[in-house]
PDB file of C-alpha atoms in Angstrom:
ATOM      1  CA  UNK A 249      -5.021  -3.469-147.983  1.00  0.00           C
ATOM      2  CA  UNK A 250      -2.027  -5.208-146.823  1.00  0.00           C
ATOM      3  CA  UNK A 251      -1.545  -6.590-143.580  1.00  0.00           C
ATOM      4  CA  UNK A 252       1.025  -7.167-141.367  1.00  0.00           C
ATOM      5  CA  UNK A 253       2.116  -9.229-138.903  1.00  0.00           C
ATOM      6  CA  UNK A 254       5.186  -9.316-135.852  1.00  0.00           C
ATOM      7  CA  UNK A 255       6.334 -12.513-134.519  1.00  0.00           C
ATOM      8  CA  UNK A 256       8.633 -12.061-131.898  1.00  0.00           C
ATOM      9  CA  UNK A 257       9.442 -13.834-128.047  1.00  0.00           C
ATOM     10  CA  UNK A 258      12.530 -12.421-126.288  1.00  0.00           C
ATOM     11  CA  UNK A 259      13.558 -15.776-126.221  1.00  0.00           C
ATOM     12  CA  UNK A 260      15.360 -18.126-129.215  1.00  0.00           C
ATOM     13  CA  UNK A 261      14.408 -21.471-129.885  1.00  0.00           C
ATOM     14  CA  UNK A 262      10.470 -21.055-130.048  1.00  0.00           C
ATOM     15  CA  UNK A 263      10.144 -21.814-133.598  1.00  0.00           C
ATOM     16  CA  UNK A 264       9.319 -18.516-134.519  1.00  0.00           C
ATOM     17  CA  UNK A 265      10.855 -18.801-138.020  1.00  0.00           C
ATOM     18  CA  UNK A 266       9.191 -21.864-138.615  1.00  0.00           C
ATOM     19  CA  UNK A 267       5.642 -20.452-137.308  1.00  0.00           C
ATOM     20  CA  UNK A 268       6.420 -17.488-140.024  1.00  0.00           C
ATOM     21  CA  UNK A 269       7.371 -20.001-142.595  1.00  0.00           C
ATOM     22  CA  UNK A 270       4.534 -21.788-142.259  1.00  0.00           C
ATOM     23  CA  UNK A 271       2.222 -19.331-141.722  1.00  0.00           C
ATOM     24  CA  UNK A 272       2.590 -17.459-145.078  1.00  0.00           C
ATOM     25  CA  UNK A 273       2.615 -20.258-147.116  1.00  0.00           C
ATOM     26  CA  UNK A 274      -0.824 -20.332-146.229  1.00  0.00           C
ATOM     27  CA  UNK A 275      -1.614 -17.121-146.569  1.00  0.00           C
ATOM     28  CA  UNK A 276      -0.334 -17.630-150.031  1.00  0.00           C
ATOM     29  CA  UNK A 277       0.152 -13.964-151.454  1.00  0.00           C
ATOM     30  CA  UNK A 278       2.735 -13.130-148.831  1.00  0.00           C
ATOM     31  CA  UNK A 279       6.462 -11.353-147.850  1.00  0.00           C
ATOM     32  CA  UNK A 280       8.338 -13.173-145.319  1.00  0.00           C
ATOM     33  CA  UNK A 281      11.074 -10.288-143.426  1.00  0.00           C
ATOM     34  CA  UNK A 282      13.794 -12.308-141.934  1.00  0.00           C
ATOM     35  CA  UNK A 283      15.101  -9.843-139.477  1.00  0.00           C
ATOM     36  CA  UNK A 284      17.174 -12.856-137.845  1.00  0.00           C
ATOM     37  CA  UNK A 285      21.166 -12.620-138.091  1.00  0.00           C
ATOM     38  CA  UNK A 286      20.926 -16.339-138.216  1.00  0.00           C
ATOM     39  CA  UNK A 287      18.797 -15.785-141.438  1.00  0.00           C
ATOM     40  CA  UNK A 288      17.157 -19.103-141.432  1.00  0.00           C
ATOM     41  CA  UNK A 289      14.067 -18.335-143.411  1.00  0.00           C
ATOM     42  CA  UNK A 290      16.304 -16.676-146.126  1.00  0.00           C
ATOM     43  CA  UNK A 291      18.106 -20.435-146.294  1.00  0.00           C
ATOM     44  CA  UNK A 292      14.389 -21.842-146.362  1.00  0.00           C
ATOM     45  CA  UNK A 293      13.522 -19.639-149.442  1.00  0.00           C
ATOM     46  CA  UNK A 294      16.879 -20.620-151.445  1.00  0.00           C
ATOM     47  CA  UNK A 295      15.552 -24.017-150.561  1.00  0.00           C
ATOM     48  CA  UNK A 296      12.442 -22.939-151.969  1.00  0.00           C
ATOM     49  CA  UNK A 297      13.411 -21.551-155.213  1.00  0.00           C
ATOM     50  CA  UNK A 298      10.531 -19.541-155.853  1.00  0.00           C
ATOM     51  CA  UNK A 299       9.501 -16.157-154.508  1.00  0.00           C
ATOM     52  CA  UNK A 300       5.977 -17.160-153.142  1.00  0.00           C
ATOM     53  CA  UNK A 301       6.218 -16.424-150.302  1.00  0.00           C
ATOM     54  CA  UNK A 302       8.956 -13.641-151.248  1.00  0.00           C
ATOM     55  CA  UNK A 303      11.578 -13.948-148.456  1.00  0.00           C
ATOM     56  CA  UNK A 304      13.860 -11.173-147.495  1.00  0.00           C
ATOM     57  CA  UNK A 305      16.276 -11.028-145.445  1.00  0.00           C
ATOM     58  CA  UNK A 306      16.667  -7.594-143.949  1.00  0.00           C
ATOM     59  CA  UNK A 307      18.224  -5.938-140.473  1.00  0.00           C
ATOM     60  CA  UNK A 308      15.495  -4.704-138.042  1.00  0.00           C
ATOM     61  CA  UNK A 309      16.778  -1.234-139.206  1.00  0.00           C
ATOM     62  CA  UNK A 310      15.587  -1.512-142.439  1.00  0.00           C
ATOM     63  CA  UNK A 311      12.862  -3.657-142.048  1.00  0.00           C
ATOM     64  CA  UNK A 312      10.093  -0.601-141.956  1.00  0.00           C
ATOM     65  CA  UNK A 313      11.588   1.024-145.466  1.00  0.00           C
ATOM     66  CA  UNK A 314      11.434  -2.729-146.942  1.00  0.00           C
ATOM     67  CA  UNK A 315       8.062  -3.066-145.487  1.00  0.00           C
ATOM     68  CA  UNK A 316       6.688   0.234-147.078  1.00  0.00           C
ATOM     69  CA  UNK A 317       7.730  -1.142-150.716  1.00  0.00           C
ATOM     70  CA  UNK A 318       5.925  -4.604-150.435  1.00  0.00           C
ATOM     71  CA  UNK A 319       3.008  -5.164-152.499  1.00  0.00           C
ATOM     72  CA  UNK A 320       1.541  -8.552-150.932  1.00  0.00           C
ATOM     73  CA  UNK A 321      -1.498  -8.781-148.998  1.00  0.00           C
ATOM     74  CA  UNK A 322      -0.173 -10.135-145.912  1.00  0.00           C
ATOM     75  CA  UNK A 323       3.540  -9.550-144.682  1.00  0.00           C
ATOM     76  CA  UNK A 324       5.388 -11.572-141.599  1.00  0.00           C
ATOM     77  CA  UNK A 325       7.854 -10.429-139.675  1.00  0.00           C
ATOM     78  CA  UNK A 326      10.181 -12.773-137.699  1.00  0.00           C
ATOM     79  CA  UNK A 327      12.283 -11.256-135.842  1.00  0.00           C
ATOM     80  CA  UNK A 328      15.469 -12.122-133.487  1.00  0.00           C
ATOM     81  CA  UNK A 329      15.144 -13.218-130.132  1.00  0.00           C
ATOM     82  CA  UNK A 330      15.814  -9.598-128.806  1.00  0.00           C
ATOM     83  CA  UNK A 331      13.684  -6.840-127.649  1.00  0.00           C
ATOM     84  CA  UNK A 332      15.744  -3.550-128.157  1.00  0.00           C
ATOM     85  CA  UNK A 333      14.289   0.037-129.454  1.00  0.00           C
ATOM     86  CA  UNK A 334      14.999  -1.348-133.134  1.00  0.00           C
ATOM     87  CA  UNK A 335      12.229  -4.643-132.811  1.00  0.00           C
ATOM     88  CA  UNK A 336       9.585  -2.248-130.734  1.00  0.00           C
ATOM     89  CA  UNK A 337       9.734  -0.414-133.422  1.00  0.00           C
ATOM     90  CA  UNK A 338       9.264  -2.994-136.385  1.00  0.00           C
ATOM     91  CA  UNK A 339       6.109  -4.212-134.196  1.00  0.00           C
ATOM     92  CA  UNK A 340       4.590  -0.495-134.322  1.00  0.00           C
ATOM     93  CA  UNK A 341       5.135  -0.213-137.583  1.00  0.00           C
ATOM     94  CA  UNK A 342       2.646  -4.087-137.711  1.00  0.00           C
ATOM     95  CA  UNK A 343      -0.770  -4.448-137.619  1.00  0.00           C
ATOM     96  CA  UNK A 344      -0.697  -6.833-135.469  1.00  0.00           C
ATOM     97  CA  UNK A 345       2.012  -8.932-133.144  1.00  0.00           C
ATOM     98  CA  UNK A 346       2.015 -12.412-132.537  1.00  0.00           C
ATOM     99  CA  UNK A 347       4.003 -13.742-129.475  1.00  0.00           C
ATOM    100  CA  UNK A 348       5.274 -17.235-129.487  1.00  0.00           C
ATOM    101  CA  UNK A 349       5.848 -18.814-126.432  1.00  0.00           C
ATOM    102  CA  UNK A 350       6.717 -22.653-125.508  1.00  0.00           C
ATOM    103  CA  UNK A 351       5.430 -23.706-122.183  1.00  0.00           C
ATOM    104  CA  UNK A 352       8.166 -24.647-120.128  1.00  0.00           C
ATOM    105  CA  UNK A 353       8.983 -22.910-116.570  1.00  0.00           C
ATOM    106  CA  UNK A 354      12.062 -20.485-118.226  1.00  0.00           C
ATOM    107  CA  UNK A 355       9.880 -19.504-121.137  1.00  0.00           C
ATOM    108  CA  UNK A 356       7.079 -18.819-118.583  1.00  0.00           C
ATOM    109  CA  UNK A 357       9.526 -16.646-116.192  1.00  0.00           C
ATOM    110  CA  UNK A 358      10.594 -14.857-119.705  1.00  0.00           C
ATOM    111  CA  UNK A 359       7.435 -13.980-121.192  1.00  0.00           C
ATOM    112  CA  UNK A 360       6.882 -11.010-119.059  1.00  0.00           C
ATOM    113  CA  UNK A 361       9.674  -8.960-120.670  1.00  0.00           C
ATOM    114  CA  UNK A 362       8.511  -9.674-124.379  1.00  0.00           C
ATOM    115  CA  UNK A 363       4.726  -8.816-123.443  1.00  0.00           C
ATOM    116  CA  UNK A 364       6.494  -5.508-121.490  1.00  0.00           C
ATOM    117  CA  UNK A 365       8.058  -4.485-124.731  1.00  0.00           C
ATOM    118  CA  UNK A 366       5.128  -5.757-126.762  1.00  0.00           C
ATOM    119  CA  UNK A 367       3.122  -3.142-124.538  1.00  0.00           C
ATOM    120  CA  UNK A 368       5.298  -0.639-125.455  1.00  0.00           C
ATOM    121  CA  UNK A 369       4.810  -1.016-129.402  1.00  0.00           C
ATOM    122  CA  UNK A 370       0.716   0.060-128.179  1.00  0.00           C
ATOM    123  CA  UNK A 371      -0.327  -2.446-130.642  1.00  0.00           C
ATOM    124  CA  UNK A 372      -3.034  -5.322-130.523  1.00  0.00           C
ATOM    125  CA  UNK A 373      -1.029  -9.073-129.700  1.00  0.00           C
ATOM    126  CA  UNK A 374      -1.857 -12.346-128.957  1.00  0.00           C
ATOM    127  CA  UNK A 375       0.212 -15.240-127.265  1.00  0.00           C
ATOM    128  CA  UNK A 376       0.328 -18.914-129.139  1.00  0.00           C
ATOM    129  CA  UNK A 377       1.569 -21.833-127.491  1.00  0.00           C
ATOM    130  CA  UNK A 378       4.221 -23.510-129.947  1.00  0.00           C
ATOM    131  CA  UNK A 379       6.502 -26.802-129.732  1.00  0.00           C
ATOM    132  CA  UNK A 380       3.853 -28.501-127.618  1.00  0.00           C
ATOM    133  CA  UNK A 381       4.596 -32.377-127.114  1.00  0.00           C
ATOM    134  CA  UNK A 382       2.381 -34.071-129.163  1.00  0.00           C
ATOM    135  CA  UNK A 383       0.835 -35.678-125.993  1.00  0.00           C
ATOM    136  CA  UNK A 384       0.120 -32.460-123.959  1.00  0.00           C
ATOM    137  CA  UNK A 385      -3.440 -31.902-123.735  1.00  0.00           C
ATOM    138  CA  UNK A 386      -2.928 -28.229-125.189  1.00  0.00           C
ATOM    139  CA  UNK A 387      -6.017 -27.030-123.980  1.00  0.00           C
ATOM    140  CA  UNK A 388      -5.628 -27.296-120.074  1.00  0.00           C
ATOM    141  CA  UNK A 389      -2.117 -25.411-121.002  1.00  0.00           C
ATOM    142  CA  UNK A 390      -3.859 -22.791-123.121  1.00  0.00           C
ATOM    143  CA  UNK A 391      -6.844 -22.423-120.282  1.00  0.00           C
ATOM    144  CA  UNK A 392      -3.101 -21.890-117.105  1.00  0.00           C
ATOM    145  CA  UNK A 393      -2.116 -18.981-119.306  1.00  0.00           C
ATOM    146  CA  UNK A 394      -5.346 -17.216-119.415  1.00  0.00           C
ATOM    147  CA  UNK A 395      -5.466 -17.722-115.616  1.00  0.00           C
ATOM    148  CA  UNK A 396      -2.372 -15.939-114.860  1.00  0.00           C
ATOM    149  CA  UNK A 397      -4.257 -13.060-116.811  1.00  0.00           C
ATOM    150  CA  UNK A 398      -1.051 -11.819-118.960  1.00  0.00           C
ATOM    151  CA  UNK A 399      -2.829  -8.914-120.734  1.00  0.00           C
ATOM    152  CA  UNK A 400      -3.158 -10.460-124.076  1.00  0.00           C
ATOM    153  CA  UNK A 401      -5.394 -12.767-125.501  1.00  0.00           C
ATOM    154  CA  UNK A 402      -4.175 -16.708-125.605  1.00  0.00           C
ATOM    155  CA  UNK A 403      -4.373 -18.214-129.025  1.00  0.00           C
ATOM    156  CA  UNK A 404      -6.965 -21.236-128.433  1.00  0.00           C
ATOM    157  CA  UNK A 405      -5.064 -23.001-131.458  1.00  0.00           C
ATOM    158  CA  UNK A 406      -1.639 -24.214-129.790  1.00  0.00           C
ATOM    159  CA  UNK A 407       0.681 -25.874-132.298  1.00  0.00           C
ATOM    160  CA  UNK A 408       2.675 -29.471-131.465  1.00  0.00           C
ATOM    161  CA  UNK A 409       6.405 -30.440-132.310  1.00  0.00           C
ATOM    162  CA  UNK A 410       5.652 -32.626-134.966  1.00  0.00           C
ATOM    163  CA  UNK A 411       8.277 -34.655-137.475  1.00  0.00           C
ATOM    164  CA  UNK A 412       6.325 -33.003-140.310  1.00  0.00           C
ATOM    165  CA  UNK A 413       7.867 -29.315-139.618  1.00  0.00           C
ATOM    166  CA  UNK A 414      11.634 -30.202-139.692  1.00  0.00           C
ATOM    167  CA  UNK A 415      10.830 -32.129-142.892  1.00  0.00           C
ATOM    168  CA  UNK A 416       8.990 -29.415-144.728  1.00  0.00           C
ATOM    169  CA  UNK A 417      11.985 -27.141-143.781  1.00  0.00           C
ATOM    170  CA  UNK A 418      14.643 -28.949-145.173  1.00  0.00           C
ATOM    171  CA  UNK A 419      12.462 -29.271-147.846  1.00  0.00           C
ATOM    172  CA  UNK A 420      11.375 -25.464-148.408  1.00  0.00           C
ATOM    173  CA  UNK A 421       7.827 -26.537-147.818  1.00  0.00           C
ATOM    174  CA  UNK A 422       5.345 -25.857-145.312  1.00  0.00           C
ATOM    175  CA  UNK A 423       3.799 -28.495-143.616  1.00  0.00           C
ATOM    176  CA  UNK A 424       0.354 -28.011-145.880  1.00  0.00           C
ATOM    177  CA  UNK A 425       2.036 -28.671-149.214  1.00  0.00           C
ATOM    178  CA  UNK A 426       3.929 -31.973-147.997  1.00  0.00           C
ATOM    179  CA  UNK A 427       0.560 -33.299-146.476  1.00  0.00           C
ATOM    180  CA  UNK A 428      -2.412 -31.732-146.182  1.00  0.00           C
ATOM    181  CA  UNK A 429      -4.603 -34.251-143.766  1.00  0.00           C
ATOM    182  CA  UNK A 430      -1.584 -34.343-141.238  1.00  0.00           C
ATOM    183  CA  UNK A 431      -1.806 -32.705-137.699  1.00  0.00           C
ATOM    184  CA  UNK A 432       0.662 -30.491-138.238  1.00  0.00           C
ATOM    185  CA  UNK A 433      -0.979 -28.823-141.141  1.00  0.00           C
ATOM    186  CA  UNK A 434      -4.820 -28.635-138.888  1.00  0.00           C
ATOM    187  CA  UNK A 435      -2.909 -26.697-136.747  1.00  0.00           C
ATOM    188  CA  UNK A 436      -1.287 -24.122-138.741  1.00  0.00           C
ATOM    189  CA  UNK A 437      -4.541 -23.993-140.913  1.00  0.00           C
ATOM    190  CA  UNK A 438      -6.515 -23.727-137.755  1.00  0.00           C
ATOM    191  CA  UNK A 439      -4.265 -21.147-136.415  1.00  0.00           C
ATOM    192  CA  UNK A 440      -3.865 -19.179-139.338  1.00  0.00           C
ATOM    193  CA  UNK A 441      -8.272 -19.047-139.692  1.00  0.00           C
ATOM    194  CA  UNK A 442      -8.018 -17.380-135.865  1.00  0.00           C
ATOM    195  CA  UNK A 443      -5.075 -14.967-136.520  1.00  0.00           C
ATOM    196  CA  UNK A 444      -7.230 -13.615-139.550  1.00  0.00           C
ATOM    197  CA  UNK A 445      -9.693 -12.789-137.841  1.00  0.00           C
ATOM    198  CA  UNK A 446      -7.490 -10.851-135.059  1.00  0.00           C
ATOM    199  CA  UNK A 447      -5.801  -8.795-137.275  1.00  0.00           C
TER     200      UNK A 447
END
């Protein structure tokens, strides 16, 4: 049965679209929905030239009719970096919503209004910490946001800025096809193994 999955922060510049990207290349049977006017992941699957994952780029309006028609087993959602009655309703129509958040003090101050609307949607979530610096010691980060007891569950697989990403973009790879023993393609792999088993 297929699955599907919302990722979505009220805020732009998280590196949703390149979580998404990544994220169904290695789920391998997979529909990327590029929701986003700026219809990056749309440019990353011309770059691509093949339809695995199948990318298409669709307004939030139309997203749940495309969604109905897909025949993959796992589809991703990336939507924009808005929260209006349109994008709470792509999430209900998901199995499963994953919020991206980077940890800086203007994300942190924003994050309440994406979990409010993510609320809304009534369906299960989890937060994952994305764009780290390399050197942040992502667990003491991960260990703060389950302190301040947000509602949600923290992802305990945070993923790093890394050289790696903006190179398997402009390639229209992910990160595990142009190197599959680097850092940046543990973490997706890692991160990918614990969204499974959440949705």
């Amino acid at each position: 049965m297929s699955k599907t999955i919302a990722i979505v922060s009220r805020k732009g510049g998280v590196g949703k679209s390149t979580l998404c990207a990544n994220l169904a290349v290695v789920a391998r049977d997979a529909t990327i929905l590029d929701c986003d006017d700026q219809a990056s992941l749309a440019d990353w699957g011309d770059r691509r030239g093949n339809n695995s994952p199948l990318v298409i780029a669709v307004p939030p309006k139309r997203a749940i009719s495309t969604l109905e028609k897909a025949t993959t087993d796992w589809n991703f959602i990336d939507t924009p970096g808005t929260l209006d009655a349109g994008i709470i309703e792509v999430m209900q129509a998901s199995d499963f919503v994953l919020v991206v958040l980077r940890y800086g003090q203007f994300d942190l101050d924003s994050v309440s209004t994406t979990l409010s609307a993510v609320r809304l949607s009534q369906k299960p979530a989890a937060i994952v910490l994305n764009l780290l610096h390399p050197n942040t010691k992502s667990q003491d980060l991960i260990t703060n946001l389950e302190d301040a007891q947000l509602g949600y569950p923290i992802s305990p697989h945070a993923v790093c800025s890394r050289a790696d990403f903006q190179q398997a973009a402009a390639q229209g790879r992910g990160v595990t096809e142009l190197e599959q023993s680097s850092k940046a393609s543990y973490e997706i792999r890692a991160l990918w193994h614990w969204l499974q088993q959440q949705v």
